[in-house]
Each structure stands twice: as structure tokens, then as C-alpha cells.
Tab-separated table of C-alpha atoms in Angstrom:
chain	number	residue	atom	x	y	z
A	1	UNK	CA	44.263	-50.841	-120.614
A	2	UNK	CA	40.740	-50.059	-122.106
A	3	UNK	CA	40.217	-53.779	-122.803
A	4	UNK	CA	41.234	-54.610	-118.872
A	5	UNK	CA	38.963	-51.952	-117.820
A	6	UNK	CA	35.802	-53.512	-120.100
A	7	UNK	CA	36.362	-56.641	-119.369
A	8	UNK	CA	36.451	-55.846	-115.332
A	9	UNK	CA	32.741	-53.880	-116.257
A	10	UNK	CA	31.584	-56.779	-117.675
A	11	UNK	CA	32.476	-59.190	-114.996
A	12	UNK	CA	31.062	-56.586	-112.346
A	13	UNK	CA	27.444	-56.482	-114.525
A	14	UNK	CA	27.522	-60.197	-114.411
A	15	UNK	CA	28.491	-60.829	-110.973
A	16	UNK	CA	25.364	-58.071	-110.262
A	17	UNK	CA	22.994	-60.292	-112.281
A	18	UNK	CA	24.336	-63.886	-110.753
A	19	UNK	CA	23.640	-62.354	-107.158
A	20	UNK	CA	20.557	-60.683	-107.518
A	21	UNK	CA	18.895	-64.071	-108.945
A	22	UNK	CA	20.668	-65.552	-105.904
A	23	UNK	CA	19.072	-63.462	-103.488
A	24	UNK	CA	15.651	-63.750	-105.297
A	25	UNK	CA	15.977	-67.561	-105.179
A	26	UNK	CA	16.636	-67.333	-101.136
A	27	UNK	CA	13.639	-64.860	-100.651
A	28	UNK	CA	11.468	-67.141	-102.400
A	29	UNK	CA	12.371	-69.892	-100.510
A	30	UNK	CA	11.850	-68.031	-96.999
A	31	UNK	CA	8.475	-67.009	-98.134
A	32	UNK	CA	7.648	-70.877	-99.296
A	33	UNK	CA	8.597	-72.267	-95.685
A	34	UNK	CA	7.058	-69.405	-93.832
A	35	UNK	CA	3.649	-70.260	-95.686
A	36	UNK	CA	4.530	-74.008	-95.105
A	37	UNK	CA	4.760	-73.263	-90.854
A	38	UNK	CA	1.578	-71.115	-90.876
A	39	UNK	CA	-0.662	-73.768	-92.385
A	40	UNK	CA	0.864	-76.290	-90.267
A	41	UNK	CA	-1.615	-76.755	-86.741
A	42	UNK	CA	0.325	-75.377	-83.759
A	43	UNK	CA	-1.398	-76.584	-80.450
A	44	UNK	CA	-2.674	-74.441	-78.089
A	45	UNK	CA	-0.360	-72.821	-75.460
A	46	UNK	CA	-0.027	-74.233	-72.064
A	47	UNK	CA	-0.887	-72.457	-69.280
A	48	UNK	CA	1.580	-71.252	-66.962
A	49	UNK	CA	0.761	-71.375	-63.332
A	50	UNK	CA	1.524	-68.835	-60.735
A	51	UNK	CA	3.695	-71.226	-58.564
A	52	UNK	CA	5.735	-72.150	-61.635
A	53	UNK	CA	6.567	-67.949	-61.702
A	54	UNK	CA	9.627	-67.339	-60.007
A	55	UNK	CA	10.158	-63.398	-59.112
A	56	UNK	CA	12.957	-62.023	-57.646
A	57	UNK	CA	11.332	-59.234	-55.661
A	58	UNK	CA	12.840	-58.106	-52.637
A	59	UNK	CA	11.132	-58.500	-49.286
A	60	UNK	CA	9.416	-55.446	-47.668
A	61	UNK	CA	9.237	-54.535	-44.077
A	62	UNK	CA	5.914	-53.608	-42.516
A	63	UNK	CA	5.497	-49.612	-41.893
A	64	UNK	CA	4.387	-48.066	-38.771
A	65	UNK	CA	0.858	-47.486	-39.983
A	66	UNK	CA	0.277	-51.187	-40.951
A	67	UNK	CA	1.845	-52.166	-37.419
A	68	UNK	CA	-0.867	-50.451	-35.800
A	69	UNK	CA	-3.058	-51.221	-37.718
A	70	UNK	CA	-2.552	-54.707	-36.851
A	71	UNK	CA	-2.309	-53.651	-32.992
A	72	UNK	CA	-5.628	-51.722	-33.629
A	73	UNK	CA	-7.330	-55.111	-34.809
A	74	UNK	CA	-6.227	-57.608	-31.872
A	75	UNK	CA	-7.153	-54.706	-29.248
A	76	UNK	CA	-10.618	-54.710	-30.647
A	77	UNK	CA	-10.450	-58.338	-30.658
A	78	UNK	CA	-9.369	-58.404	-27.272
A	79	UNK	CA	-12.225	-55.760	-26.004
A	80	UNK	CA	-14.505	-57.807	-27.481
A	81	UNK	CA	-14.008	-60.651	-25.693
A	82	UNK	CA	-13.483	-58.654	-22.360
A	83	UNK	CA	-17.190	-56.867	-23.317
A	84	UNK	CA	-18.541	-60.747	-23.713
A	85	UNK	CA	-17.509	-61.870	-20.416
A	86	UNK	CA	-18.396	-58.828	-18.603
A	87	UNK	CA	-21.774	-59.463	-20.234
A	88	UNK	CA	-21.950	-63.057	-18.700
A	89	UNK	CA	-21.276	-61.619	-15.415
A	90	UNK	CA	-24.487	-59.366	-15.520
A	91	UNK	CA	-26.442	-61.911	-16.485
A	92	UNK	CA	-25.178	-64.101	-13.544
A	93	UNK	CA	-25.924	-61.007	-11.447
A	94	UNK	CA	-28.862	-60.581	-12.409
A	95	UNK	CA	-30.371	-63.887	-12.126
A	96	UNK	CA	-29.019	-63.623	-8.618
A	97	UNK	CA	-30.499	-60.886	-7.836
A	98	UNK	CA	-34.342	-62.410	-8.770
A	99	UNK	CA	-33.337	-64.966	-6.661
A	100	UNK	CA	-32.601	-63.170	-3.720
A	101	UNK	CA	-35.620	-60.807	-4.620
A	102	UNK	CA	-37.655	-63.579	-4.443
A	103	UNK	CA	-36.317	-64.975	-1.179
A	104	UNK	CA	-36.963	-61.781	0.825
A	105	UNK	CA	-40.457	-61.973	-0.588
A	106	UNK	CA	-40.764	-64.802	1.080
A	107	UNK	CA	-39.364	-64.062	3.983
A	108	UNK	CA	-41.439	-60.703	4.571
A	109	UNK	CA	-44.337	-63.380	3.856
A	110	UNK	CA	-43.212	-65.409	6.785
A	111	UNK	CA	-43.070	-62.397	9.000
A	112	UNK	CA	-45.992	-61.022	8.443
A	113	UNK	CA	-47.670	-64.635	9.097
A	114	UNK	CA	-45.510	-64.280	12.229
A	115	UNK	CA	-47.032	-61.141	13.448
A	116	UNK	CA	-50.564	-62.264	12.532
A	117	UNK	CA	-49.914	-65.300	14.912
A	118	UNK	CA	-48.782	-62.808	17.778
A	119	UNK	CA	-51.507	-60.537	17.850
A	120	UNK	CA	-54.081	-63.585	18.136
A	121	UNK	CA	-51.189	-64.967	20.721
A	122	UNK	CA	-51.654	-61.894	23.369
A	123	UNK	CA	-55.641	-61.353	22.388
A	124	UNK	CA	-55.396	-65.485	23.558
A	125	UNK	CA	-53.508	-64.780	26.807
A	126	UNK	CA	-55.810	-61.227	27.357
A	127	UNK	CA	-58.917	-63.602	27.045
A	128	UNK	CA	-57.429	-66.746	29.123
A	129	UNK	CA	-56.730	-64.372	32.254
A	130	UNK	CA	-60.321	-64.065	33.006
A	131	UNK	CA	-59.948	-60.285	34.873
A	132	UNK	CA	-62.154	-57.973	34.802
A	133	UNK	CA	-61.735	-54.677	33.445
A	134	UNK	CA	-60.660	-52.594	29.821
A	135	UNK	CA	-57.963	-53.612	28.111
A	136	UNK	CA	-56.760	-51.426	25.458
A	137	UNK	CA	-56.326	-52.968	22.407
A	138	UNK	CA	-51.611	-52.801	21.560
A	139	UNK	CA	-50.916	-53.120	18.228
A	140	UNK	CA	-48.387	-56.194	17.788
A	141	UNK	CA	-44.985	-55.655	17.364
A	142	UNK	CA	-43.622	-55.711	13.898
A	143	UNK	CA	-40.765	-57.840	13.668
A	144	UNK	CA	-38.067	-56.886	11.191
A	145	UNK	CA	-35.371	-59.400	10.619
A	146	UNK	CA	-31.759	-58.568	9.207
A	147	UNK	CA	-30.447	-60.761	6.812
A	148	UNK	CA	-27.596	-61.212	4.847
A	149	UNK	CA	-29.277	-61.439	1.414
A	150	UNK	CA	-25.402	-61.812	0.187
A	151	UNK	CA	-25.367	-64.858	2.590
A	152	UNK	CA	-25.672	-68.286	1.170
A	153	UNK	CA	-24.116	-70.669	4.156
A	154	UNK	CA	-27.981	-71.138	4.876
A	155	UNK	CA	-27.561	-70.000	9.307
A	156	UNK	CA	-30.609	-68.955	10.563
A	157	UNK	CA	-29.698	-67.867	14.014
A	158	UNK	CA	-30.484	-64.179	12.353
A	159	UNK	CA	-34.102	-65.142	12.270
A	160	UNK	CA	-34.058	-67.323	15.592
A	161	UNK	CA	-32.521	-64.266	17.442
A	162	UNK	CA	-35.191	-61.763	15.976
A	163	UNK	CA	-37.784	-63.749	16.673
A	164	UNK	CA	-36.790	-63.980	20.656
A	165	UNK	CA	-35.640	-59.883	20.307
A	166	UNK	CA	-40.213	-59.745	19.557
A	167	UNK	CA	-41.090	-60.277	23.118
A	168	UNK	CA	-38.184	-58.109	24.693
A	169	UNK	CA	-39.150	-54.925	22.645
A	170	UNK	CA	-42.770	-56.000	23.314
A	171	UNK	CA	-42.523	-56.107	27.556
A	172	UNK	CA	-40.485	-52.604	26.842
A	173	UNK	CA	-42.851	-50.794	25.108
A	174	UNK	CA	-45.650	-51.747	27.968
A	175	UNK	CA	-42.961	-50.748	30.687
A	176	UNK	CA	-42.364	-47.054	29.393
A	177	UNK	CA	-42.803	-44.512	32.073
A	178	UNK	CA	-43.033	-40.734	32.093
A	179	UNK	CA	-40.056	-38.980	32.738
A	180	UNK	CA	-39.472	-38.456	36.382
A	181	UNK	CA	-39.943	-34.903	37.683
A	182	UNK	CA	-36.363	-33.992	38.920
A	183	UNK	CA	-35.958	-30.965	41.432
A	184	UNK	CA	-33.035	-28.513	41.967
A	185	UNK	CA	-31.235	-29.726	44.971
A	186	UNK	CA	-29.954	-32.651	42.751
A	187	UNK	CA	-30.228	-31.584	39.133
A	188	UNK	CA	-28.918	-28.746	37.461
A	189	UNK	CA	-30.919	-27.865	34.233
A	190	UNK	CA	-29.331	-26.588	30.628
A	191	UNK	CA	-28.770	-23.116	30.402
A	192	UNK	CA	-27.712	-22.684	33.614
A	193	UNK	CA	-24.271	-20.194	33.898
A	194	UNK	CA	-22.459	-19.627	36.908
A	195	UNK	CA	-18.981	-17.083	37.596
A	196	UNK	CA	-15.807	-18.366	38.004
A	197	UNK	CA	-12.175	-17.719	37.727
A	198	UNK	CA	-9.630	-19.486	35.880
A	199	UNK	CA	-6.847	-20.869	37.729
A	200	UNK	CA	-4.341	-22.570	34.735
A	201	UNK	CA	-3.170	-20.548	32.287
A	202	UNK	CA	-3.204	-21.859	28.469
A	203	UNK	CA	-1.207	-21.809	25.948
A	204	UNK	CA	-3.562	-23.262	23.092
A	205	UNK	CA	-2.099	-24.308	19.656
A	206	UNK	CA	-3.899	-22.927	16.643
A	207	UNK	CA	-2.399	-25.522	14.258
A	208	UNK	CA	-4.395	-27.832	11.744
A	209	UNK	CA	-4.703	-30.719	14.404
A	210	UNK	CA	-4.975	-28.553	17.436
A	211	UNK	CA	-8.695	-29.753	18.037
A	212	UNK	CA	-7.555	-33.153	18.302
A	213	UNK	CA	-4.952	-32.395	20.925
A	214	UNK	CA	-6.668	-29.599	23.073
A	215	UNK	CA	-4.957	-28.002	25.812
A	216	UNK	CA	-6.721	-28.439	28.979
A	217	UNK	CA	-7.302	-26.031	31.584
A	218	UNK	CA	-9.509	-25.149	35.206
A	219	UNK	CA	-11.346	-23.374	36.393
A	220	UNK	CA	-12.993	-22.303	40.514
A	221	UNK	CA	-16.262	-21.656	40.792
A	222	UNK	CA	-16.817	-17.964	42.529
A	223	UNK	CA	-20.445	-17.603	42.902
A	224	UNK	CA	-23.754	-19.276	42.884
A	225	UNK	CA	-25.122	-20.679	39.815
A	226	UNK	CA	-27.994	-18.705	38.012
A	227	UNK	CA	-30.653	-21.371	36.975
A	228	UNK	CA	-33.838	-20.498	35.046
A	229	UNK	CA	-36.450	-18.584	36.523
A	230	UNK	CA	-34.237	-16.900	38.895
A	231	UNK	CA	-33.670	-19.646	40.902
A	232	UNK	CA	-30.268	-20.661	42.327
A	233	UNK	CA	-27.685	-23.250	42.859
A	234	UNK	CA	-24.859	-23.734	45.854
A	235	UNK	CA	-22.033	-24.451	42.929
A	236	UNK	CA	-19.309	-22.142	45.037
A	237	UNK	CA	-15.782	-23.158	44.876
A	238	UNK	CA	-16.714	-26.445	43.347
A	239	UNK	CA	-13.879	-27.212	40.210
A	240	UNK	CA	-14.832	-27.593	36.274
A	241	UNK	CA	-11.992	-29.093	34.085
A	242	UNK	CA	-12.032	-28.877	30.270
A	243	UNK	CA	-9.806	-28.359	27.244
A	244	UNK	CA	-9.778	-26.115	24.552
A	245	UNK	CA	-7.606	-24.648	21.544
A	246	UNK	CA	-6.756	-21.947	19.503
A	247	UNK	CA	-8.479	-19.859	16.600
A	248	UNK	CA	-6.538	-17.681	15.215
A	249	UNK	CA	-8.571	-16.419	13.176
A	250	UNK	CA	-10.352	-14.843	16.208
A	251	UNK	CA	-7.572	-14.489	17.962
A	252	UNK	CA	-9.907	-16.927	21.155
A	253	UNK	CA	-9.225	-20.207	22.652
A	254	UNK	CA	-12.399	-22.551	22.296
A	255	UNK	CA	-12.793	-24.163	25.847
A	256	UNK	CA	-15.332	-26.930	26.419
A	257	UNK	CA	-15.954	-27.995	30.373
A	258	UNK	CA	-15.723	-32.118	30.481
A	259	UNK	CA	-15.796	-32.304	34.343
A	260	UNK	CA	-16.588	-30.980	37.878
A	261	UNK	CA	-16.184	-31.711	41.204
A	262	UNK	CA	-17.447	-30.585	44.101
A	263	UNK	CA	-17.150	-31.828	47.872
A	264	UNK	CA	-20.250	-31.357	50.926
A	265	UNK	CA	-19.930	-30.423	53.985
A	266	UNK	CA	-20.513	-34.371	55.583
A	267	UNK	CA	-17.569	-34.813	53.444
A	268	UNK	CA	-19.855	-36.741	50.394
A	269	UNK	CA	-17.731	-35.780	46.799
A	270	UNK	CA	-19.687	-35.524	43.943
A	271	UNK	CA	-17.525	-35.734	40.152
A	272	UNK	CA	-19.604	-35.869	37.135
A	273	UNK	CA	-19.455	-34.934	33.616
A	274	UNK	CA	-20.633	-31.740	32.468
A	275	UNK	CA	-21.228	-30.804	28.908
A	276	UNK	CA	-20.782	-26.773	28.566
A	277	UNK	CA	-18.458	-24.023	27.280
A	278	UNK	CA	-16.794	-21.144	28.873
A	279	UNK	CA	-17.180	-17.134	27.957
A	280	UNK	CA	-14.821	-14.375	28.611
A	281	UNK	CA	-15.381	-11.409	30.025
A	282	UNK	CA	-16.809	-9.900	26.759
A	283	UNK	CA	-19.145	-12.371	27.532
A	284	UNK	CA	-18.756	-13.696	24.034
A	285	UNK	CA	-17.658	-17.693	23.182
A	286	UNK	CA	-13.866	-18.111	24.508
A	287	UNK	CA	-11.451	-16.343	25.892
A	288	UNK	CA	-9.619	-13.558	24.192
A	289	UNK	CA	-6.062	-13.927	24.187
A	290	UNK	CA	-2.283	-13.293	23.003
A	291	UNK	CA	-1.188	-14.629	19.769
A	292	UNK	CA	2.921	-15.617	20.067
A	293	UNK	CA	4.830	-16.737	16.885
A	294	UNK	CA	7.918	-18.779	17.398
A	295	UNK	CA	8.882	-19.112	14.122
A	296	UNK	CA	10.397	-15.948	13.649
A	297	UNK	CA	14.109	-17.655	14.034
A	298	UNK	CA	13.932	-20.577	12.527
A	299	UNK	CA	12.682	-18.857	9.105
A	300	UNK	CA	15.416	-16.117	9.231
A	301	UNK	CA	17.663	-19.436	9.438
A	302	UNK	CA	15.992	-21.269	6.489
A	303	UNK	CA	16.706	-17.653	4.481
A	304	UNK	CA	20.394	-17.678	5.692
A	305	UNK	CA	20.441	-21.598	4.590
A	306	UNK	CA	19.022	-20.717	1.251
A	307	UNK	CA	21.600	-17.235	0.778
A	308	UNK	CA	24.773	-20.022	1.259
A	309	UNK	CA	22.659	-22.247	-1.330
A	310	UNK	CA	22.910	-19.455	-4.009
A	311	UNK	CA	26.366	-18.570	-3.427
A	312	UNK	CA	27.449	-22.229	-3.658
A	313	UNK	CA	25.562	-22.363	-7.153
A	314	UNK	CA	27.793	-19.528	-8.035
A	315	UNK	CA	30.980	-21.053	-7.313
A	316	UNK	CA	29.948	-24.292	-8.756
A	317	UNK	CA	28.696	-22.169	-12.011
A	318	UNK	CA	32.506	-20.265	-12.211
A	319	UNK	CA	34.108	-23.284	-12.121
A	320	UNK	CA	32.449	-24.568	-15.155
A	321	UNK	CA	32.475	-24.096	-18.808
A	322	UNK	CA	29.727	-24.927	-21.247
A	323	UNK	CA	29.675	-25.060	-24.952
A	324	UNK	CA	26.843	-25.830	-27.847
A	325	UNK	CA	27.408	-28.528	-30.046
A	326	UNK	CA	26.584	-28.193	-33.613
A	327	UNK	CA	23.411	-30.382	-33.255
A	328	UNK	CA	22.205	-27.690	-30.431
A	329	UNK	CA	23.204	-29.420	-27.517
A	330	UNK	CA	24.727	-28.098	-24.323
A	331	UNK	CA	28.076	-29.538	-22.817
A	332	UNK	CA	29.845	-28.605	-19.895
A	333	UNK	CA	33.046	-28.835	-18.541
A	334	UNK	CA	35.467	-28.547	-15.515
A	335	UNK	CA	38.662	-27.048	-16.303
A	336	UNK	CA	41.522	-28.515	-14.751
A	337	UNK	CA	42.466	-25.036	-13.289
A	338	UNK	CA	38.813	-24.180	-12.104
A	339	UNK	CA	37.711	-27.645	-10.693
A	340	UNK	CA	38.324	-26.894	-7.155
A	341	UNK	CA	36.343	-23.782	-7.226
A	342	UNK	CA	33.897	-26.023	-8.973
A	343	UNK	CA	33.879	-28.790	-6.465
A	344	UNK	CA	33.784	-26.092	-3.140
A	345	UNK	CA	30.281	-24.333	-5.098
A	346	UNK	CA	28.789	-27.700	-5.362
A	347	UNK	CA	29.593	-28.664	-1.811
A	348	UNK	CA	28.510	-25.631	-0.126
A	349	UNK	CA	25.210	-25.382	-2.587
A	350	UNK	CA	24.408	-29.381	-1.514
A	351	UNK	CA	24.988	-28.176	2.353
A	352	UNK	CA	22.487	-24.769	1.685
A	353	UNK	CA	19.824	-26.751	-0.219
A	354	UNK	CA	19.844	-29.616	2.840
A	355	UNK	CA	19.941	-26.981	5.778
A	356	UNK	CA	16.954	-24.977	3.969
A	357	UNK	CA	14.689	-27.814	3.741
A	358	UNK	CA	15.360	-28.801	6.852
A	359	UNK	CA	14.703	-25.455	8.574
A	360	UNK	CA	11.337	-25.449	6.056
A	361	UNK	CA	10.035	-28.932	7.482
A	362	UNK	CA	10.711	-27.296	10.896
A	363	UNK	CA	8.756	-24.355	9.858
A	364	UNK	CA	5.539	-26.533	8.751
A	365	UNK	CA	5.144	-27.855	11.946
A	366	UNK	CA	5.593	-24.819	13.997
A	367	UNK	CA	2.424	-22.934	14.265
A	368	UNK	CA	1.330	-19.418	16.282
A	369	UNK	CA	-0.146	-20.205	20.243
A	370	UNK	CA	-2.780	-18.449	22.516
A	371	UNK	CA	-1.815	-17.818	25.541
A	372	UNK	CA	-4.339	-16.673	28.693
A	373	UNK	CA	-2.876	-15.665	31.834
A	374	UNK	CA	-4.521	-17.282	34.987
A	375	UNK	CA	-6.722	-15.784	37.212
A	376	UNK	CA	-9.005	-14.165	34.776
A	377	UNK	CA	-13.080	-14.153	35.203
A	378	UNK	CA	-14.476	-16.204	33.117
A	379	UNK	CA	-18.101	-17.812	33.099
A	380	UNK	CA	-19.174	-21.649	32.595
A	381	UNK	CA	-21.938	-22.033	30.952
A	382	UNK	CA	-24.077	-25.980	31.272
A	383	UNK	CA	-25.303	-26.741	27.853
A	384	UNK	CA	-27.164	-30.280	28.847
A	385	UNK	CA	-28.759	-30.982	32.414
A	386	UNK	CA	-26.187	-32.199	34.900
A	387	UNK	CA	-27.935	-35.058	37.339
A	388	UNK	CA	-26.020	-33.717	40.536
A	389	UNK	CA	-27.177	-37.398	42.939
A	390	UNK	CA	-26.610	-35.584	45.892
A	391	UNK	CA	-28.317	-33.062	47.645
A	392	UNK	CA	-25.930	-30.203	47.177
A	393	UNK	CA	-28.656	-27.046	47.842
A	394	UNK	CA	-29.458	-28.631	50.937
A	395	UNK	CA	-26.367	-26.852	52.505
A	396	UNK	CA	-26.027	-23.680	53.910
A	397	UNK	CA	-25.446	-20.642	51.121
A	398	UNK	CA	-24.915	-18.338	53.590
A	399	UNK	CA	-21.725	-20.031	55.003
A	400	UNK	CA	-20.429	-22.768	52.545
A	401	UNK	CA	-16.940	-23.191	53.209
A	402	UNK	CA	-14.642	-25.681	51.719
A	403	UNK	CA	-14.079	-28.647	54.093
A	404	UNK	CA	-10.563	-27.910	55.795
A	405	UNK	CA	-7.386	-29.826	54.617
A	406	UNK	CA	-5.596	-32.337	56.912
């Protein structure tokens, strides 16, 4: 056993020896073709291009801010070329706009050489006449012509027609005469007032249009008009029409006279216009009157219309359940047992909503009225002269009776 076990020890040491000079052989060997390779020349790398690198990197989308971003850009774009064409235009415009400048330079040129040629025209025709006497020296007539600077068709019957319109305003001027002295018997002057008595009664509107549609009225002279200076007029039981409407903030119906009419004794009727307004008896603009309301009905109606509304909201409210969702929402629902208690609120609360606005459109055209009783005094006061062309004073005041009716 002890010569088994030493010769096993000695194979082992020798086995160690044999592969450790093994292993040194091998690592020499390594380190002789390693130096071999380095000394060796090794040409240069080649370049790798980009479009031989394949990645495998996933698409992106666009976010939100790059989007507008992008919108951002072709807007500005876009405004730019809108600013470059608008600035075109204003340059077109204003070349125009010398041109035309320098046309009605011209033509005020022309006109002016025009009215030099017309003042040595009539000094020509004063000196041809050959009477004798002074002649006072008229400044000629300055013609102004309207054009169409705008206007390119090229008509000139604007400057043909103002150019014959030169001699027309010309023979006027010289024709003027004074006014004409104009006495009472035919001619009323302004200011004058005269008593009367109204015989229609009114019932003015005081609404927002009511001095578009005015409510007309009349009204009999009682009494002789009072002109300036104490003078008088025969104007008995001659008529004045008019028309007037309601203020209610005044609680007065405006009247305005637009005719009278008044018949002579030879039978001659006279029926002009008159401009003038009438005064109450508080002697103040208008006449003083009632102020009626209708719409006292038809808004306790739109109220009643608008109680049925609320209790058909009720019913249609009962008749339904609502719930919140997780999320926060609201929904609602109709029981089977409730849904014609439901279906009866809704109805009536459709039927109260339409009968309320309908009473409300009602209400905004229904607006408080004036009314004036007839046969109250009122006085009509002329505002302008009233050219009377017949001799009206000429008749007798003391007994000027209507003529008689057949």
C-alpha cells in the first residue's frame, strides 16, 4: 500500500511538471503571434456612412405645440402676402388719386378761363348797345361744375349742362325783386292766435311710433283772430284740421294744425295749409288729458298663463327621477309608474310657457292712450304766415254768418 501510494505521488508531481511546461509552451506561442499581428500594417478603417446605418427607432407623432407651431408659421405666411397685396392696392389708389387731382386742376383752370371770357362777354354786349346811362358794374357768375371725379366713361354732358345752367342763374340774379308788401285782408302773419273749440274728441296713442301715426282731430273757429299790433282778422267759424299724439310723460296730446278752410259770403272757399299748434286752456302747448291703460287684463292673463307654467314644471319634475353618476353627471328617469304624471306636467308646462308669451307679445304692443273729450276751448296758434288769396276781412265782422246749407 505505501509503494501504491508513492508511486501515485510521483506520477501526480510529474503530470504537474509535464503540464505546466505545456501551458508555458502555449503562452509563449500566443504572445509570439500577437507580436507577429501588431507589426503587421492594418489599413485604415472605412468609413461608414449615415445611409448605410439602419436604426430601428419608432416613429413619433407631432405634439400639439409643434402643430401650431406649424399653423402659426403658414398664418404669418399667409398675412404676409395679404399685407403685400393690400399694399399694391394703395399704391394703385394713390396714383389714381394724383391723377384725378390733377384733372380737377385742370378743370378749375378751364373754368376760371370760362368766367374770364364771360365777364369780357357782357362788358362786350354793355358796350355794343350804345345807351346812354350808368351801368353798374355785376360781377360774373362763377360757374361750378359737378363731376364725377370717380367717373372714367369720359361724358361731358356734366360740363355742357353747367355751362348752359351760367346764363339761367345769371338772368335770375338781375330779375330779383323786393318782397312784395302783403296786407291783412289776404295774409295772415306768424304769431297770430285765434279761439276756438274742438269738435272731435282724441284718443292719442303714447306708444314708441305714435308720432308717425298721429291721431287727427278739428277744430271751429269761435272768435276773431288776434294779429300783431292789435289788429284783427274775420277767421270766425272757419275749420283747422290737424293731428297730434300722446306724451305721457306729460300726460298732453301734441296737436299740430295742417289745414283750414273757410267759405265767403259770395260763396268763394278758401283751403290752405297752415303750419301752427294748438294750446289748452292752461294756455300751455297741448291739451291736457286722461291717461287709460288697457293692459290691465291681458297681463293678469299672461300671470295666470305663467302660474299653469309652474305647476306643469311640477308635475313634470314628480314624475321624474334623477341620479349622479360616478363621473358627476346627472341622469334622469321616468318611472314606469310615474310617467303619466310626468307626461301631463310637461304638457300643461309647454301649454303655460306658449300662452305666456303670447299674452307678453300682446302686452308689447299695447300701450296707455289720451283721451280729450270734444267741445273743449282750445286756441290755434299760426306759426308761419298763411297767404289767405282772397279777401276774407273785406266782409262784414259785425254779421258773418255761415252761408246756409241746401
Amino acid at each position: 500500500m505505501s509503494v501504491d501510494k508513492f508511486n501515485a505521488k510521483a506520477k501526480l508531481k510529474k503530470f504537474k511538471k509535464q503540464f505546466i511546461l505545456g501551458g508555458g509552451l502555449v503562452f509563449v506561442l500566443i504572445l509570439v503571434m500577437v507580436y507577429s499581428t501588431d507589426t503587421k500594417d492594418t489599413p485604415p478603417p472605412e468609413k461608414i456612412q449615415s445611409s448605410q446605418v439602419y436604426t430601428a427607432v419608432k416613429k413619433l407623432n407631432p405634439s400639439t405645440a409643434d402643430v401650431l407651431l406649424q399653423q402659426n408659421e403658414q398664418q404669418q405666411l399667409q398675412q404676409a402676402q395679404i399685407n403685400q397685396q393690400l399694399l399694391q392696392k394703395i399704391n394703385d389708389l394713390e396714383s389714381q388719386n394724383q391723377t384725378y387731382r390733377k384733372a380737377a386742376l385742370e378743370q378749375e383752370s378751364n373754368t376760371n378761363a370760362l368766367n374770364d371770357k364771360l365777364g369780357k362777354l357782357n362788358t362786350t354786349k354793355i358796350a355794343a348797345s350804345g345807351a346812354t346811362g350808368n351801368y353798374v358794374s355785376q360781377k360774373p357768375v362763377k360757374a361750378v361744375f359737378e363731376d364725377d371725379i370717380n367717373n372714367d366713361s369720359g361724358d361731358d354732358s356734366t360740363f355742357e349742362s353747367a355751362t348752359q345752367r351760367i346764363g339761367q342763374t345769371a338772368n335770375n340774379s338781375s330779375s330779383d325783386k323786393p318782397d312784395e308788401i302783403k296786407s291783412i285782408s289776404t295774409y295772415i302773419p306768424s304769431n297770430t292766435f285765434v279761439k276756438g273749440t274742438l269738435i272731435v274728441a282724441l284718443s292719442a296713442n303714447t306708444g314708441g311710433n305714435a308720432d308717425t301715426t298721429p291721431t287727427p282731430f278739428l277744430v271751429r273757429l269761435t272768435d276773431l283772430a288776434r294779429l300783431p299790433n292789435e289788429f284783427r282778422a274775420n277767421l270766425r267759424s272757419c275749420m283747422v284740421a290737424g293731428s297730434g299724439y300722446g306724451d305721457l310723460s306729460t300726460e298732453r296730446i301734441k296737436m299740430r294744425t295742417t289745414k283750414m278752410s273757410c267759405v265767403l259770403k259770395n260763396g268763394q272757399a278758401i283751403d290752405i295749409q297752415v303750419d301752427g299748434y294748438i294750446a289748452g286752456e292752461d294756455s300751455k302747448p297741448g291739451m291736457r288729458g286722461m291717461v287709460v291703460t288697457h293692459s290691465g287684463g291681458v297681463a293678469a292673463k299672461a300671470t295666470l298663463a305663467g302660474f299653469i307654467q309652474g305647476i306643469g314644471t311640477i308635475g313634470q319634475a314628480m314624475g321624474q327621477t334623477q341620479t349622479i353618476t360616478p363621473l358627476g353627471g346627472v341622469t334622469t328617469t321616468i318611472s314606469p309608474q310615474q310617467a303619466v304624471t310626468a307626461g301631463a306636467g310637461a304638457g300643461i308646462s309647454q301649454a303655460g310657457q306658449t300662452l305666456s308669451q303670447y299674452y307678453m307679445n300682446m302686452l308689447t304692443q299695447i300701450s296707455p292712450s289720451i283721451e280729450v273729450s270734444a267741445g273743449r276751448h282750445v286756441t290755434v296758434v299760426f306759426t308761419n304766415g298763411v297767404e289767405l288769396k282772397l279777401p276774407i276781412n273785406s266782409q262784414d265782422v259785425s254779421n258773418n254768418s255761415p252761408l246756409p246749407i241746401q
